[in-house]
Every structure is written in C-alpha cells, then in structure tokens.
PDB file of C-alpha atoms in Angstrom:
ATOM      1  CA  MET A   1      14.165 -59.268 -92.747  1.00 59.00           C
ATOM      2  CA  LYS A   2      15.744 -56.376 -91.405  1.00 76.00           C
ATOM      3  CA  ARG A   3      12.258 -55.784 -89.558  1.00 82.00           C
ATOM      4  CA  GLY A   4      12.068 -59.001 -87.501  1.00 83.00           C
ATOM      5  CA  LYS A   5      15.734 -57.411 -86.006  1.00 87.00           C
ATOM      6  CA  GLU A   6      14.522 -54.344 -85.045  1.00 89.00           C
ATOM      7  CA  ILE A   7      11.219 -55.883 -83.321  1.00 90.00           C
ATOM      8  CA  LEU A   8      13.645 -58.213 -81.319  1.00 91.00           C
ATOM      9  CA  LEU A   9      16.100 -55.352 -80.564  1.00 91.00           C
ATOM     10  CA  GLY A  10      12.837 -53.353 -79.140  1.00 90.00           C
ATOM     11  CA  ALA A  11      11.505 -56.502 -76.867  1.00 92.00           C
ATOM     12  CA  ILE A  12      14.996 -56.510 -75.456  1.00 94.00           C
ATOM     13  CA  PHE A  13      14.918 -53.293 -74.331  1.00 93.00           C
ATOM     14  CA  LEU A  14      11.518 -53.416 -72.974  1.00 94.00           C
ATOM     15  CA  LEU A  15      12.774 -56.000 -70.819  1.00 94.00           C
ATOM     16  CA  ALA A  16      15.968 -54.568 -69.800  1.00 94.00           C
ATOM     17  CA  LEU A  17      14.070 -52.150 -68.655  1.00 94.00           C
ATOM     18  CA  ALA A  18      11.260 -53.590 -66.517  1.00 91.00           C
ATOM     19  CA  LEU A  19      14.130 -55.716 -64.975  1.00 91.00           C
ATOM     20  CA  LEU A  20      16.137 -52.115 -64.255  1.00 91.00           C
ATOM     21  CA  PHE A  21      13.082 -51.021 -63.072  1.00 87.00           C
ATOM     22  CA  GLY A  22      12.230 -53.836 -61.093  1.00 83.00           C
ATOM     23  CA  GLY A  23      16.073 -54.254 -59.494  1.00 84.00           C
ATOM     24  CA  ILE A  24      15.801 -50.791 -58.554  1.00 83.00           C
ATOM     25  CA  SER A  25      12.795 -51.257 -56.615  1.00 76.00           C
ATOM     26  CA  PHE A  26      13.877 -54.062 -55.085  1.00 75.00           C
ATOM     27  CA  LEU A  27      17.451 -52.942 -53.803  1.00 77.00           C
ATOM     28  CA  LYS A  28      15.277 -49.859 -52.150  1.00 71.00           C
ATOM     29  CA  GLY A  29      13.566 -52.733 -49.698  1.00 65.00           C
ATOM     30  CA  ARG A  30      10.569 -52.856 -52.091  1.00 66.00           C
ATOM     31  CA  ASP A  31       7.871 -56.039 -52.498  1.00 64.00           C
ATOM     32  CA  LEU A  32       6.438 -55.739 -56.197  1.00 65.00           C
ATOM     33  CA  PHE A  33       4.250 -58.670 -56.215  1.00 66.00           C
ATOM     34  CA  SER A  34       2.960 -58.129 -52.251  1.00 66.00           C
ATOM     35  CA  SER A  35       0.130 -55.886 -51.328  1.00 74.00           C
ATOM     36  CA  ASN A  36       0.116 -53.880 -47.672  1.00 81.00           C
ATOM     37  CA  HIS A  37      -2.168 -52.094 -45.810  1.00 85.00           C
ATOM     38  CA  THR A  38      -0.834 -48.539 -45.391  1.00 88.00           C
ATOM     39  CA  TYR A  39      -0.832 -46.762 -41.584  1.00 88.00           C
ATOM     40  CA  TYR A  40       0.190 -43.529 -41.164  1.00 90.00           C
ATOM     41  CA  VAL A  41       2.050 -42.776 -37.830  1.00 89.00           C
ATOM     42  CA  ARG A  42       3.192 -39.383 -36.359  1.00 89.00           C
ATOM     43  CA  TYR A  43       6.283 -38.365 -34.720  1.00 89.00           C
ATOM     44  CA  ASN A  44       7.773 -35.540 -32.728  1.00 88.00           C
ATOM     45  CA  ASP A  45      11.444 -36.204 -33.771  1.00 86.00           C
ATOM     46  CA  VAL A  46      12.501 -39.608 -36.093  1.00 87.00           C
ATOM     47  CA  THR A  47      16.286 -38.716 -36.219  1.00 86.00           C
ATOM     48  CA  GLY A  48      17.840 -42.070 -38.183  1.00 86.00           C
ATOM     49  CA  LEU A  49      14.968 -43.387 -39.645  1.00 88.00           C
ATOM     50  CA  SER A  50      14.919 -43.567 -43.104  1.00 87.00           C
ATOM     51  CA  ASN A  51      12.787 -44.883 -46.048  1.00 85.00           C
ATOM     52  CA  SER A  52      12.437 -48.916 -46.316  1.00 82.00           C
ATOM     53  CA  SER A  53      13.866 -49.018 -42.734  1.00 87.00           C
ATOM     54  CA  PRO A  54      12.044 -52.633 -41.309  1.00 88.00           C
ATOM     55  CA  ILE A  55       8.819 -52.531 -39.002  1.00 89.00           C
ATOM     56  CA  TYR A  56       8.953 -55.899 -36.583  1.00 89.00           C
ATOM     57  CA  VAL A  57       6.602 -57.608 -34.260  1.00 88.00           C
ATOM     58  CA  ASN A  58       8.084 -59.746 -32.181  1.00 87.00           C
ATOM     59  CA  GLY A  59      11.352 -60.199 -33.667  1.00 85.00           C
ATOM     60  CA  VAL A  60       9.866 -60.722 -37.331  1.00 87.00           C
ATOM     61  CA  ARG A  61       9.999 -58.105 -39.688  1.00 87.00           C
ATOM     62  CA  ILE A  62       6.704 -58.018 -41.085  1.00 87.00           C
ATOM     63  CA  GLY A  63       6.548 -54.522 -43.165  1.00 87.00           C
ATOM     64  CA  ILE A  64       8.523 -51.522 -43.502  1.00 87.00           C
ATOM     65  CA  VAL A  65       9.043 -47.608 -44.406  1.00 89.00           C
ATOM     66  CA  SER A  66       7.561 -46.361 -46.954  1.00 86.00           C
ATOM     67  CA  GLY A  67       7.614 -42.559 -46.815  1.00 88.00           C
ATOM     68  CA  ILE A  68       8.441 -39.745 -44.266  1.00 91.00           C
ATOM     69  CA  SER A  69       6.583 -36.485 -45.152  1.00 91.00           C
ATOM     70  CA  TYR A  70       6.683 -33.007 -42.609  1.00 89.00           C
ATOM     71  CA  ASN A  71       2.862 -32.100 -41.452  1.00 83.00           C
ATOM     72  CA  TYR A  72       2.682 -28.288 -42.078  1.00 85.00           C
ATOM     73  CA  SER A  73      -0.757 -28.555 -40.280  1.00 84.00           C
ATOM     74  CA  HIS A  74       1.313 -29.581 -36.790  1.00 79.00           C
ATOM     75  CA  PRO A  75       4.810 -27.861 -36.679  1.00 74.00           C
ATOM     76  CA  ASP A  76       5.654 -30.487 -33.774  1.00 73.00           C
ATOM     77  CA  GLY A  77       4.350 -33.206 -36.306  1.00 84.00           C
ATOM     78  CA  ILE A  78       6.227 -35.944 -38.802  1.00 90.00           C
ATOM     79  CA  VAL A  79       3.973 -38.229 -40.581  1.00 91.00           C
ATOM     80  CA  VAL A  80       5.583 -41.678 -41.614  1.00 90.00           C
ATOM     81  CA  ARG A  81       3.819 -43.648 -44.021  1.00 91.00           C
ATOM     82  CA  ILE A  82       3.844 -47.720 -43.168  1.00 89.00           C
ATOM     83  CA  GLY A  83       3.516 -50.907 -45.008  1.00 88.00           C
ATOM     84  CA  VAL A  84       2.418 -53.751 -42.819  1.00 88.00           C
ATOM     85  CA  ASN A  85       1.667 -57.346 -44.399  1.00 83.00           C
ATOM     86  CA  LYS A  86      -1.761 -57.638 -44.858  1.00 84.00           C
ATOM     87  CA  LYS A  87      -2.184 -61.025 -43.159  1.00 83.00           C
ATOM     88  CA  LEU A  88      -1.329 -58.989 -40.117  1.00 83.00           C
ATOM     89  CA  ARG A  89      -3.918 -57.803 -37.801  1.00 84.00           C
ATOM     90  CA  ILE A  90      -3.181 -54.803 -36.111  1.00 83.00           C
ATOM     91  CA  PRO A  91      -5.364 -54.494 -32.872  1.00 83.00           C
ATOM     92  CA  GLN A  92      -6.614 -51.179 -31.868  1.00 87.00           C
ATOM     93  CA  GLY A  93      -4.757 -49.112 -29.564  1.00 86.00           C
ATOM     94  CA  SER A  94      -1.325 -50.694 -30.670  1.00 86.00           C
ATOM     95  CA  GLN A  95       1.804 -48.443 -30.420  1.00 87.00           C
ATOM     96  CA  ALA A  96       4.871 -48.055 -32.984  1.00 85.00           C
ATOM     97  CA  LEU A  97       7.708 -47.284 -31.413  1.00 88.00           C
ATOM     98  CA  LEU A  98      11.036 -46.057 -32.899  1.00 88.00           C
ATOM     99  CA  MET A  99      14.052 -48.435 -31.541  1.00 86.00           C
ATOM    100  CA  THR A 100      17.530 -47.707 -31.975  1.00 86.00           C
ATOM    101  CA  GLU A 101      19.951 -50.701 -32.143  1.00 82.00           C
ATOM    102  CA  LEU A 102      23.592 -50.920 -31.159  1.00 79.00           C
ATOM    103  CA  LEU A 103      24.911 -49.664 -34.528  1.00 80.00           C
ATOM    104  CA  GLY A 104      22.510 -46.565 -35.020  1.00 75.00           C
ATOM    105  CA  THR A 105      20.012 -47.475 -36.992  1.00 80.00           C
ATOM    106  CA  VAL A 106      16.479 -46.657 -36.109  1.00 84.00           C
ATOM    107  CA  ASN A 107      13.797 -49.226 -36.601  1.00 82.00           C
ATOM    108  CA  VAL A 108       9.592 -49.529 -36.138  1.00 85.00           C
ATOM    109  CA  LYS A 109       8.712 -51.811 -33.126  1.00 85.00           C
ATOM    110  CA  LEU A 110       4.495 -52.345 -32.907  1.00 84.00           C
ATOM    111  CA  GLU A 111       3.870 -53.064 -29.449  1.00 83.00           C
TER     112      GLU A 111
END
C-alpha cells in the first residue's frame, strides 16, 4: 500500500513540474504547440526591443522575437531571431522595421 502512494506522489510531482514549465513558457510568450519558421534579421540599434516582442503584418500578430544577440564578426550588427507563423509566406525583399508605440514599447513590423 505504501508503494502505491509513493508512485502516486511521484506522478503528481512530475505533472506539477510539467505544468510549471509550460506556464513559465506561456508567460514568456512562447507557444509550445505551434511550429514557427525562424528568420534572422540584422539591425544597427534595437533599443527597446526585447524577447517576446510581437511581430505584426497589417496589424495582425504573426510571431514573436525569440532571441537577440550581438554579431561579433560585424561590430555594428545586432542579430534578432524571429519566429513567424508557418502558414505565412514572406515574399523576397520584405523588410522588418522596428516601430515604437505611444507608450515606448517596440514591435517589429513586416512590410
């Protein structure tokens, strides 16, 4: 009888751990169940841009910023990794512009 309680307690602990991980990822703005295409964009200045910043096309959110890193091979370049919905086809020659909103938040707008 005691062995069954230990197994049940272990299963509940693992379930709680999985829910905690999923909840933290959700609060960071990541979608666990959809796959996105990953693109890399280079900017000179990304002041105000952060991970989980939204990406918009014509006012519709189509993805998020998933990473920002400094490009050491080009001193003036900052590489931003963006995840865009797999269903969206981005035509060649599109631009990812940084847009500052009224309250100071920065978003990425695809044109």
